XYZ file of C-alpha atoms in Angstrom:
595
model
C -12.415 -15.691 -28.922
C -12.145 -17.643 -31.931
C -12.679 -14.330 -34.408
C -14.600 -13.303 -37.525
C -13.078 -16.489 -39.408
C -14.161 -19.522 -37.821
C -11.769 -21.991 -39.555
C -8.915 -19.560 -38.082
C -9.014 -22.042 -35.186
C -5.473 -21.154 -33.598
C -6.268 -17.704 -32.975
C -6.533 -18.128 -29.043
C -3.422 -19.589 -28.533
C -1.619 -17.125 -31.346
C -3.262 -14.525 -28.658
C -1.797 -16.005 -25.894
C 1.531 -15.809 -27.195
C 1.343 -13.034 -28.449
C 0.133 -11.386 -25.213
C 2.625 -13.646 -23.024
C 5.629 -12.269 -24.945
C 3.961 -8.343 -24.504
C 6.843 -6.244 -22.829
C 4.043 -4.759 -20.532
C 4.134 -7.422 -17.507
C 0.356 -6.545 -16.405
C -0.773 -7.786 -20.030
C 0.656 -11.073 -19.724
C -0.726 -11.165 -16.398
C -4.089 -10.523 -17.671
C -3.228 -12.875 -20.093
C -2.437 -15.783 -17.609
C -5.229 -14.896 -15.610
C -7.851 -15.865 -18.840
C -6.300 -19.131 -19.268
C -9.444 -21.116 -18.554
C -11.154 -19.081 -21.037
C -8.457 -19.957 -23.877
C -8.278 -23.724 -22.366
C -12.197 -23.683 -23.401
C -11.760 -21.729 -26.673
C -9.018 -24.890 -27.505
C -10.808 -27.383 -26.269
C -9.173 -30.583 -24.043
C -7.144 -32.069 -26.560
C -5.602 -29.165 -27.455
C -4.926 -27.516 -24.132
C -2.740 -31.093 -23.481
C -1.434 -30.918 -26.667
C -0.592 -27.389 -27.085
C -1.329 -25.195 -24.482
C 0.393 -27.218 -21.679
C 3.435 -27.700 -23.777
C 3.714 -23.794 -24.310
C 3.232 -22.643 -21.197
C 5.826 -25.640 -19.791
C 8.520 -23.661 -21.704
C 7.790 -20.759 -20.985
C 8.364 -20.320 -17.576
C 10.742 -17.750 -17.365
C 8.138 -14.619 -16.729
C 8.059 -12.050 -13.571
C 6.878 -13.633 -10.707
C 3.771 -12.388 -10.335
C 2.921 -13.937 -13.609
C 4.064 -17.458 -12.759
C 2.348 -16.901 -9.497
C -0.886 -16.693 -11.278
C 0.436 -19.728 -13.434
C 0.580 -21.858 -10.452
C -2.808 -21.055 -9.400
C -4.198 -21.519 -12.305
C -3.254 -24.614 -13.139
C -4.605 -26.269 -9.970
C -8.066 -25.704 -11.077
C -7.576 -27.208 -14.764
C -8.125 -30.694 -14.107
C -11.461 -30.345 -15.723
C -9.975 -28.166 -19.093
C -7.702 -31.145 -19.520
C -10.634 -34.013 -19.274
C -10.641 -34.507 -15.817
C -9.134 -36.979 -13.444
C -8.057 -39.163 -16.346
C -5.799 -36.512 -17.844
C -5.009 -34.547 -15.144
C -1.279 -36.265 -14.870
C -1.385 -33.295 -17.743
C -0.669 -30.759 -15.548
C 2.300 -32.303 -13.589
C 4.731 -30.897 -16.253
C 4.206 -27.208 -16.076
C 3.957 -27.553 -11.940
C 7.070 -29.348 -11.531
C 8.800 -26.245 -13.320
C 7.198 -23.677 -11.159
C 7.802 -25.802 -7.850
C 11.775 -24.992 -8.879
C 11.764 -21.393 -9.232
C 13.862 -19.301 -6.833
C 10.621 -17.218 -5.750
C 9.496 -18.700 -2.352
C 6.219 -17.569 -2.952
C 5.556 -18.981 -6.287
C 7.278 -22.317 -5.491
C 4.587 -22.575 -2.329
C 1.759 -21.888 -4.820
C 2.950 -24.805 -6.906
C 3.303 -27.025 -4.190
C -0.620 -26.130 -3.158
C -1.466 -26.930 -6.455
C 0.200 -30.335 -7.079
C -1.208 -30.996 -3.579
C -5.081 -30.396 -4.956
C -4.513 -32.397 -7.906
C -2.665 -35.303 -6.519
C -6.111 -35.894 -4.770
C -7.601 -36.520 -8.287
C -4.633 -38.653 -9.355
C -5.900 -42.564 -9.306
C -3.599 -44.706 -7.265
C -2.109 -46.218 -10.442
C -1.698 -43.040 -12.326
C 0.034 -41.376 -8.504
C 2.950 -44.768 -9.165
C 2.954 -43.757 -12.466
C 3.325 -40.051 -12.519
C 2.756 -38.318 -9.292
C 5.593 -40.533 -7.285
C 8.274 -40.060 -9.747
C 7.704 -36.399 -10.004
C 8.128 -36.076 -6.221
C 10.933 -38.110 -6.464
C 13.099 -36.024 -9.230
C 12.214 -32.875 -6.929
C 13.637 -34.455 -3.792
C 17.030 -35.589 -5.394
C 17.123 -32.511 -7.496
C 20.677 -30.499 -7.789
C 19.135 -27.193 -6.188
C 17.505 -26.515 -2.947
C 14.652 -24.936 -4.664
C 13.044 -28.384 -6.127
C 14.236 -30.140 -2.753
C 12.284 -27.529 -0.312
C 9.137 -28.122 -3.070
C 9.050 -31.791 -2.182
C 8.926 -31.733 1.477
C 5.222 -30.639 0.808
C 4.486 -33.479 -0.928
C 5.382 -36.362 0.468
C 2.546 -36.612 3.159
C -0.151 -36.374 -0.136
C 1.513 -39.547 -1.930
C 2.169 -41.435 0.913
C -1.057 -43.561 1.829
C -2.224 -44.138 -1.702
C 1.236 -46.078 -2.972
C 2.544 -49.257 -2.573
C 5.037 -50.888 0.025
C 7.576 -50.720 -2.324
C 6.906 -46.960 -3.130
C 6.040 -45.884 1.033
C 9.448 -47.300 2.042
C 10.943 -44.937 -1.075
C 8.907 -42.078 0.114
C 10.504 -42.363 3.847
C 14.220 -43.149 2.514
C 14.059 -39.363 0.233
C 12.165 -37.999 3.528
C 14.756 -39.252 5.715
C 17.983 -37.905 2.832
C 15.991 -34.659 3.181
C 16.171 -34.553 6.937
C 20.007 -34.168 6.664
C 20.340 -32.251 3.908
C 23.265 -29.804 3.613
C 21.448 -27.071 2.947
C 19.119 -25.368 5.931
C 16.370 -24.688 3.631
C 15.908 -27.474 3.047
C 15.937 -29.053 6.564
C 13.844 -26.213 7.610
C 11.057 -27.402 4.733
C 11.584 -31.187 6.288
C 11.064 -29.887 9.771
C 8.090 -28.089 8.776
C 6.638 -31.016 7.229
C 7.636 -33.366 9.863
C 4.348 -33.716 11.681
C 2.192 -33.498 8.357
C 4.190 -36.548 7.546
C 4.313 -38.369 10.767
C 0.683 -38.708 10.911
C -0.080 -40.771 7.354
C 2.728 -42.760 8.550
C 2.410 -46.513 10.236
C 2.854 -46.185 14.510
C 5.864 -48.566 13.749
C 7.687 -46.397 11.484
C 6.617 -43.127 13.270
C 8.848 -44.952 16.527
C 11.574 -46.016 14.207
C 12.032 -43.306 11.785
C 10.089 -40.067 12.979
C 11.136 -40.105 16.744
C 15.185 -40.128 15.001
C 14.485 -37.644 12.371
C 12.906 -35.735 15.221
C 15.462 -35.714 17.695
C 18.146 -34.557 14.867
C 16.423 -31.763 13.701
C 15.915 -30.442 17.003
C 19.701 -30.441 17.634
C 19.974 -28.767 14.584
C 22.613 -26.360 14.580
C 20.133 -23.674 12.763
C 17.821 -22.130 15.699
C 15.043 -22.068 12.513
C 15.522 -25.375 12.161
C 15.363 -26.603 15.641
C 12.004 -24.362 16.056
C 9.859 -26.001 13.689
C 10.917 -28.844 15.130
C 9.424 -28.263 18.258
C 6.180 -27.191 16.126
C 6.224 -30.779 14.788
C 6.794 -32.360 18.845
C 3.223 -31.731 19.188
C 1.883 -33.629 16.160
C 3.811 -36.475 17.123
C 3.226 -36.439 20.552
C -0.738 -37.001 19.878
C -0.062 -39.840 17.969
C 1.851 -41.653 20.199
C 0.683 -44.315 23.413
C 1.483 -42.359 26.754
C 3.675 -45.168 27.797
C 6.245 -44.191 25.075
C 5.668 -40.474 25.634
C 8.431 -40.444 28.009
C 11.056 -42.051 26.566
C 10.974 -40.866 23.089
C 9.762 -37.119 23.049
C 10.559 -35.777 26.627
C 13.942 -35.587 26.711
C 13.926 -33.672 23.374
C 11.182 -31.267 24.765
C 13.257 -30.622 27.875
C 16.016 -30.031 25.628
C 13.754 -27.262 23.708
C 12.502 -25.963 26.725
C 16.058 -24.759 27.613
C 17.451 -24.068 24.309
C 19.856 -21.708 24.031
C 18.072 -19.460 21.282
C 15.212 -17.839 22.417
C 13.814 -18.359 18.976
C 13.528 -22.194 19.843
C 12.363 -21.276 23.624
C 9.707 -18.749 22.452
C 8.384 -21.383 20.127
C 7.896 -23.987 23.120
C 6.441 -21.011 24.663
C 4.094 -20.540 22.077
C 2.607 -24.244 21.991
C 2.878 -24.538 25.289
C -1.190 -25.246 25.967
C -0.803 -27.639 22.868
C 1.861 -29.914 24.167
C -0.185 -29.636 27.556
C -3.012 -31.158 25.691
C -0.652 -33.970 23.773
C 1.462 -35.273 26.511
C -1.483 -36.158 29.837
C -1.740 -34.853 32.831
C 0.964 -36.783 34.579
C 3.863 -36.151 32.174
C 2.646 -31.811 32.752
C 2.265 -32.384 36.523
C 6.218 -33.810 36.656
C 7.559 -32.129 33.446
C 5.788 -29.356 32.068
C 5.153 -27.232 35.527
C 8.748 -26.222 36.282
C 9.292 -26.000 32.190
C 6.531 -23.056 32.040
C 8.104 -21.558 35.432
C 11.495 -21.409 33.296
C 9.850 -19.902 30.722
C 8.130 -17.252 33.145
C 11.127 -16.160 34.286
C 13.324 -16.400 31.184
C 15.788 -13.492 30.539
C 14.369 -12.866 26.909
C 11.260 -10.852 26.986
C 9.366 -12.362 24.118
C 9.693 -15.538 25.649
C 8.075 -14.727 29.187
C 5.236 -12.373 26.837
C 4.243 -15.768 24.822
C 4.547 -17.910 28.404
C 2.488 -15.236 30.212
C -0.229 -15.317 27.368
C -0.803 -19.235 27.657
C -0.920 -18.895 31.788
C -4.636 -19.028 32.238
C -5.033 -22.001 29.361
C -2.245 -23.621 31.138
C -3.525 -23.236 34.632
C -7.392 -24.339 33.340
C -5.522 -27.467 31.782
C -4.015 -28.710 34.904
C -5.389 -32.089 36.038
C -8.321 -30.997 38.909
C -7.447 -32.610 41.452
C -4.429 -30.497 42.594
C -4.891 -27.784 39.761
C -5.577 -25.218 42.731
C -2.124 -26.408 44.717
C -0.114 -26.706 41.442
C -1.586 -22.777 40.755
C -0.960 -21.529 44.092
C 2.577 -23.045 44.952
C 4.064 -23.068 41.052
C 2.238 -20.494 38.731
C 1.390 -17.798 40.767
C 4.547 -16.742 42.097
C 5.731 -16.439 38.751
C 2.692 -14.332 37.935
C 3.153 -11.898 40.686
C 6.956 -11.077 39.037
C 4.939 -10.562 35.907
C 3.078 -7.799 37.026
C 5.719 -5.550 37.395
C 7.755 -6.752 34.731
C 10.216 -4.152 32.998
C 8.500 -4.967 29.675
C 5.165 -3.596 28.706
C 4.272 -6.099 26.028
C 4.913 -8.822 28.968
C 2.554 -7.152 31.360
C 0.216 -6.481 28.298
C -0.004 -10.051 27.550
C -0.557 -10.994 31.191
C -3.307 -8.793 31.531
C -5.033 -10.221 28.710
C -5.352 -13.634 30.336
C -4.771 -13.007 34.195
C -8.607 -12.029 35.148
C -9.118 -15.496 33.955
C -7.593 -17.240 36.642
C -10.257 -15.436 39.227
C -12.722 -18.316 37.556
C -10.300 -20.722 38.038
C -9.183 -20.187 42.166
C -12.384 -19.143 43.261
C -13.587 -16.450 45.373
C -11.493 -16.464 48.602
C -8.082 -16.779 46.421
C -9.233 -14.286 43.937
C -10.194 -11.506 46.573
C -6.277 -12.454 48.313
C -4.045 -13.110 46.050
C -5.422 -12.089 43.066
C -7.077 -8.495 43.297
C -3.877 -6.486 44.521
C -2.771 -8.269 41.336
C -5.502 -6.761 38.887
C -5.302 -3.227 40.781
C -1.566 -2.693 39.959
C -1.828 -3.413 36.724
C -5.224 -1.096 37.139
C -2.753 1.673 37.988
C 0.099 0.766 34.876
C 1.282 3.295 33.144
C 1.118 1.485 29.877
C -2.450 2.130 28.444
C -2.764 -1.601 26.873
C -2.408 -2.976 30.575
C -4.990 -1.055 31.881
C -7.941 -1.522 29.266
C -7.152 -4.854 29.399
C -7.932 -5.137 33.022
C -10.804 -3.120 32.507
C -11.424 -5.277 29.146
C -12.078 -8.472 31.369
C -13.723 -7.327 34.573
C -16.431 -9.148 34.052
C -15.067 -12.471 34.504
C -14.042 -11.239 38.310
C -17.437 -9.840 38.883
C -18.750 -13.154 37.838
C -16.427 -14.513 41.081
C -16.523 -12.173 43.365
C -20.070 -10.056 42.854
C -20.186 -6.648 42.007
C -20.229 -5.018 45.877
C -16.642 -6.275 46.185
C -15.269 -5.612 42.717
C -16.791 -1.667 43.655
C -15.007 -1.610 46.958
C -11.533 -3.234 45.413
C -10.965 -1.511 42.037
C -13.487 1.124 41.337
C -11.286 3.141 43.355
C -8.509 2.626 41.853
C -10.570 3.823 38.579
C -11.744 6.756 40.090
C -8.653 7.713 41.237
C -7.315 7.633 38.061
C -10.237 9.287 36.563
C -9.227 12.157 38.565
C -5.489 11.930 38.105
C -4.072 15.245 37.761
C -2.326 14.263 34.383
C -4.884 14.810 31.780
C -3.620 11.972 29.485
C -4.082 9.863 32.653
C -8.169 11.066 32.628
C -8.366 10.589 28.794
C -7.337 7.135 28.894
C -9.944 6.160 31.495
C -12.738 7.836 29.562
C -12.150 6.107 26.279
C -12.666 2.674 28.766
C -15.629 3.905 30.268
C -18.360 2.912 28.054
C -16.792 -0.643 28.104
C -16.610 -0.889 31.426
C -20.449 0.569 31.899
C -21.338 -2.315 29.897
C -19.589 -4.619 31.933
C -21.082 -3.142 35.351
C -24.286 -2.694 34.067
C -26.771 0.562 34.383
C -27.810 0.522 37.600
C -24.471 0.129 39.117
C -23.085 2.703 37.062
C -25.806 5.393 37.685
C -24.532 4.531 41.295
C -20.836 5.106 41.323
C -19.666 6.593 38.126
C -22.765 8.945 36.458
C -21.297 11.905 38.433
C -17.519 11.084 37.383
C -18.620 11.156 33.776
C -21.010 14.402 34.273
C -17.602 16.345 36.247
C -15.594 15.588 32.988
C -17.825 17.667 31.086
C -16.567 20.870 32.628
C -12.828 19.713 33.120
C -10.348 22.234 32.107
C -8.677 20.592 29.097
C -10.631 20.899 26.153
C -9.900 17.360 25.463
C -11.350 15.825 28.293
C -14.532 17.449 27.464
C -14.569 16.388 23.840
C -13.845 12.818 25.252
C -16.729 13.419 27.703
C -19.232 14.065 25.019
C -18.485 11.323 22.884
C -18.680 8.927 26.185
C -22.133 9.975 26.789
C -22.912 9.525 23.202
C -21.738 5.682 23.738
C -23.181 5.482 26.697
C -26.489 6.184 25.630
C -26.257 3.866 23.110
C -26.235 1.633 25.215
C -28.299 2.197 27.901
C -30.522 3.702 25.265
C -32.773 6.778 25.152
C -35.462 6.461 28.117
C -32.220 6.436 30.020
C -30.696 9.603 28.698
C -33.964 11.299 29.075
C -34.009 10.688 32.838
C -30.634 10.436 33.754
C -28.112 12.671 31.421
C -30.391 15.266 29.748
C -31.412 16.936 32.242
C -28.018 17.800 33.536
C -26.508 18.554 30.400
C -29.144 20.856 29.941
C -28.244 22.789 33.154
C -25.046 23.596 32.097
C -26.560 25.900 29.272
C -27.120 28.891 32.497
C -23.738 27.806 33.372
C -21.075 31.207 34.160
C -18.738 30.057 32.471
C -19.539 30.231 28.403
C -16.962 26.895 27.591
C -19.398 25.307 29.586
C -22.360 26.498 27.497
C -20.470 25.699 24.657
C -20.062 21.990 26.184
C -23.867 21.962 26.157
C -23.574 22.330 22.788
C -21.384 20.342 21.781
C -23.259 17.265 23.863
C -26.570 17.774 22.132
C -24.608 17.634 18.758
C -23.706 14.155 19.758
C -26.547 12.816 21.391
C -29.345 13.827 19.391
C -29.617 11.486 17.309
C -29.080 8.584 19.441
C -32.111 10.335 21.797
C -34.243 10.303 18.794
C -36.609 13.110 17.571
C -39.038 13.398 20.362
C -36.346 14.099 23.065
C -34.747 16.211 20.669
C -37.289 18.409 19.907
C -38.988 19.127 23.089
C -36.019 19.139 25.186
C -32.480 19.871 23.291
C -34.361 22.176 20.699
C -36.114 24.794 23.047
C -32.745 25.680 25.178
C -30.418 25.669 21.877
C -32.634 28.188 20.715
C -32.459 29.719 23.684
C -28.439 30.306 23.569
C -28.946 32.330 20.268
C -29.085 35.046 22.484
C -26.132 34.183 23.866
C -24.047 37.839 24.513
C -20.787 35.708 23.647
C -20.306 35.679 19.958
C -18.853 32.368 19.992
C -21.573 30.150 21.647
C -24.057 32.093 19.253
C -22.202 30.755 16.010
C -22.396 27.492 17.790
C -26.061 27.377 18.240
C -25.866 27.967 14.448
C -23.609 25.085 13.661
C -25.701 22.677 16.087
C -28.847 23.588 14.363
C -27.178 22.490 11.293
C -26.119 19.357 13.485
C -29.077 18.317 14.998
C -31.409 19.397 11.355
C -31.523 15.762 10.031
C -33.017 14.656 13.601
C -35.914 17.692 13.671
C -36.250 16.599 9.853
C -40.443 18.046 8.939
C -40.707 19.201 12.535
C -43.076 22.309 12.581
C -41.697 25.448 13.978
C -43.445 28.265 15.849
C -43.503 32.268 15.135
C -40.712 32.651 17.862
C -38.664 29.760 16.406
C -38.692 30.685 12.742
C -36.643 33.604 13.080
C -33.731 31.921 15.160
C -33.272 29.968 12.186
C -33.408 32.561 9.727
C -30.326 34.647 11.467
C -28.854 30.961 12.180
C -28.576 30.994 8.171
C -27.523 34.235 7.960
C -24.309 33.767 10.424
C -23.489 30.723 8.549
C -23.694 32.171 5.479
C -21.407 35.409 6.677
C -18.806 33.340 7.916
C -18.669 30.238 4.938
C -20.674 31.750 2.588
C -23.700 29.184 2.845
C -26.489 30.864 1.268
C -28.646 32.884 3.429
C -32.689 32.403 3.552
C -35.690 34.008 3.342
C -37.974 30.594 3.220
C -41.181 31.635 5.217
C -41.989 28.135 5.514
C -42.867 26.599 8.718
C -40.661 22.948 9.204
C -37.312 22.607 10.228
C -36.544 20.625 7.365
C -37.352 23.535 4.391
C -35.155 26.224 6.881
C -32.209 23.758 7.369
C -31.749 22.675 3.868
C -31.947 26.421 2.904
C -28.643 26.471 5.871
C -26.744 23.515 4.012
């Protein structure tokens, strides 16, 4: 970059300016974004001397550009000369880290986080600690939000001296006037409670804890109940109940269901952090609350952790706990007013089969899975059918078939066509879940009958259903069990039905492959070209052109070659694709002549 004169040694930083003060914001972009190359073109010296120094002033761009800024800059440590220089960068950083932009402030952050890795201990006292410290006691909220996310970095590479400084600022922080900036501390609150000493985590954490979840901001108090579950892992069990219960209770009950949704949320986590005895006492009738709480985002996020919850429980009374606690709740669930609450529940609730065994699963829980079989939101329903394998797994396929299948079928046949669509789409899924020889048994037919339903889109459904099915069942099984009746329906009265026939050997010749295509799909579509109704005629034209790639060098006889021919020419009448007289004797030269 340096130019035709070589001595002209400023040029790449006279072309950074020049491009940084462009009014055309994507060309200082670009500009920022070739930094390392100009850093290189300078040289280390210079970068610290000049370039650094430059671009520390002139932070004032869009915020797209200083977004790139901040990214950049935590990869320079190297263009500066490395770990020994790399205090360089702080400068430049510390500006961006007080913008108003959230976004570029949290890039900043990320990068004085990288680099502060690379910082010596001595040169962290030195520069890093101080820089942390002017953000924290900093006259906006912007540079005091920034240095929340850096105080667990610095921490266990400092001094005494310096660590009890670093908890005083974290502590001012905690209480600071403005929510933002409690809601950064809160955030960070774990992160920073686990570089911290077990003695100060009891005497300083556990407080700042407890305030910030009586926040009077609900975002405040949320996070804080994000940050109960990093301190709960760090501390004994004997102390578990003294100094983070009665905060969690307190969550657990809040009176935003912001905060209560959040306890929802890390529900399986705070399981996990707290033992088996304080869930058994505490955290049973906490999750019932939540199961039965008034908001409806609350009891979706509770009903979602219910099987991780239930497979958490300490064994030996998991099943009672389940039985006399959970499931009661669950039962409510399933005919909850809100769909995204049954949804969730459906997504986890085939789960618990695995968990109460067999006997429990085929009397308590299967009139469970069948009303939610028969929802009338969609989501419910193919997540039932999404998970029936882990009942099968329980209760073997015989009584799954005598329990739900019915349910399915009856809905298959539903006289609301939307009803039948919706069990189609979940029938290849579900064939892979049953397997091929149970589904040849009770749901081959069910699948062949929607090929001739009334509604047109039931039998477009149907036809791509057998084309997934045969996928994956594969070919030898189409050739045995679904060919042969497809092919029937070409004699079929009624000509949608031909059509049908059509349409099916469109879809499933290439998944049948070439051999199955040719000897058995080919002879009767050339058949239907005699067709007396017009329309299934131009249809055996289009599926010709369909199925062409698939017969691709297949050689035709004298009574195919001229079914192709007047193929061509009714394609070419009705969308002008050229017409043939190729008298050669493949598929392949005839087709290409159609397309």
């Amino acid at each position: 970059m340096a130019g035709a004169d070589g001595d002209d040694s400023l040029y790449p930083i006279a072309v950074l300016i020049d491009e940084l003060r462009n009014e055309d914001v994507q060309l200082r972009l670009n500009s920022i974004k070739k930094l390392s190359t100009i850093a290189l073109a300078l040289g280390v010296e210079r970068t610290r001397t000049e370039l650094l120094p430059f671009l520390t002033d002139t932070i004032y761009d869009e915020d797209e550009v200083l977004l790139a800024l901040a990214e950049q800059l935590g990869n320079f440590t190297m263009l500066v000369g490395g770990p020994e220089y790399v205090h360089c960068l702080l400068p430049p950083l510390e500006s961006l880290a007080t913008v108003e932009e959230t976004v570029v402030r949290d890039k900043a952050v990320e990068s004085l986080r990288k680099i502060s890795q690379e910082h010596s201990p001595v040169d962290l006292e030195v520069h890093f600690e101080p820089l942390v410290k002017r953000l924290a006691s900093g006259d906006w909220f912007t540079s005091r939000t920034s240095a929340c996310g850096l105080f667990s970095v610095c921490y266990p590479r400092v001094s005494s001296t310096v660590k009890a400084e670093i908890r005083q600022h974290f502590r001012t922080l905690c209480s600071d006037d403005t929510p933002m900036v409690r809601r950064a501390a809160a955030s960070k609150l774990g992160e920073f409670a686990k570089v911290l000493e077990l003695d100060y985590v009891k005497s300083d954490i556990i407080s700042l804890f407890t305030a910030l979840a009586s926040d009077e901001q609900d975002s405040v108090r949320l996070l804080a109940v994000e940050a109960c579950v990093s301190i709960a892992t760090l501390l004994p069990q004997e102390d578990l109940e003294t100094l983070v219960m009665p905060t969690l209770r307190q969550a657990a009950e809040d009176k935003s269901w912001r905060v209560r949704y959040m306890v929802a949320d890390k529900f399986s986590e705070l399981q996990k952090a707290v033992g088996p005895e304080i869930t058994k006492n505490d955290l049973v009738p906490a999750f019932q609350n939540l199961l039965k709480d008034c908001e409806a985002e609350v009891r979706a996020a509770a009903a979602n952790k219910v099987k991780e919850f239930c497979e958490n429980l300490p064994e030996d009374n998991r099943e009672q706990i389940i039985m006399t606690h959970i499931l009661p709740c669950v039962k409510e669930l399933v005919s909850d007013t809100n769909q995204h609450v049954k949804s969730a529940l459906a997504s986890v609730i085939m789960g618990l089969s695995t968990i109460l065994g067999k006997d429990n699963t085929i009397e308590h829980l299967l009139p469970l899975f069948l009303a939610q079989l028969k929802d009338e939101c969609p989501e419910v329903r193919l997540n039932i059918i999404s998970n029936l394998d882990c009942v099968n797994e329980v209760i073997g396929i015989r009584q799954l078939s005598q329990s739900l299948l019915p349910a399915i079928v009856e809905l298959a046949e539903d006289a609301k066509w939307r009803v039948r669509l919706a069990i189609i789409e979940y029938m290849p899924l579900l064939a892979g879940q049953l397997g091929v020889e149970f589904f040849d048994e009770k749901l081959n037919t069910l699948c062949m009958a929607w090929l001739i339903d009334h509604v047109y889109a039931i039998r477009e459904a149907a036809t791509c259903n057998l084309m997934k099915l045969v996928e994956k069942f594969g070919a030898e099984w189409a050739q045995n069990t679904i060919v042969p009746k497809v092919l029937g329906m070409a004699n079929d009265p009624n000509y949608l039905h031909r059509m049908t026939t059509l349409f099916c050997i469109n879809a499933l010749s290439e998944a049948c492959g070439q051999e199955i295509t040719t000897k058995q799909m080919l002879p009767v579509v050339l058949k239907m070209s005699n067709d007396q109704v017009a329309n299934v005629r131009f249809n055996v034209a289009k599926s010709l052109q369909k199925i062409g790639p698939v017969l691709d060098n297949v050689p035709l006889n004298s009574n195919q070659r001229p079914v192709f021919t007047r193929c061509s020419f009714n394609l070419h009448t009705v969308f002008n694709y050229p017409s043939t007289n190729n008298k050669t004797a493949t598929t392949h030269t005839l087709l290409q002549d159609i397309y």
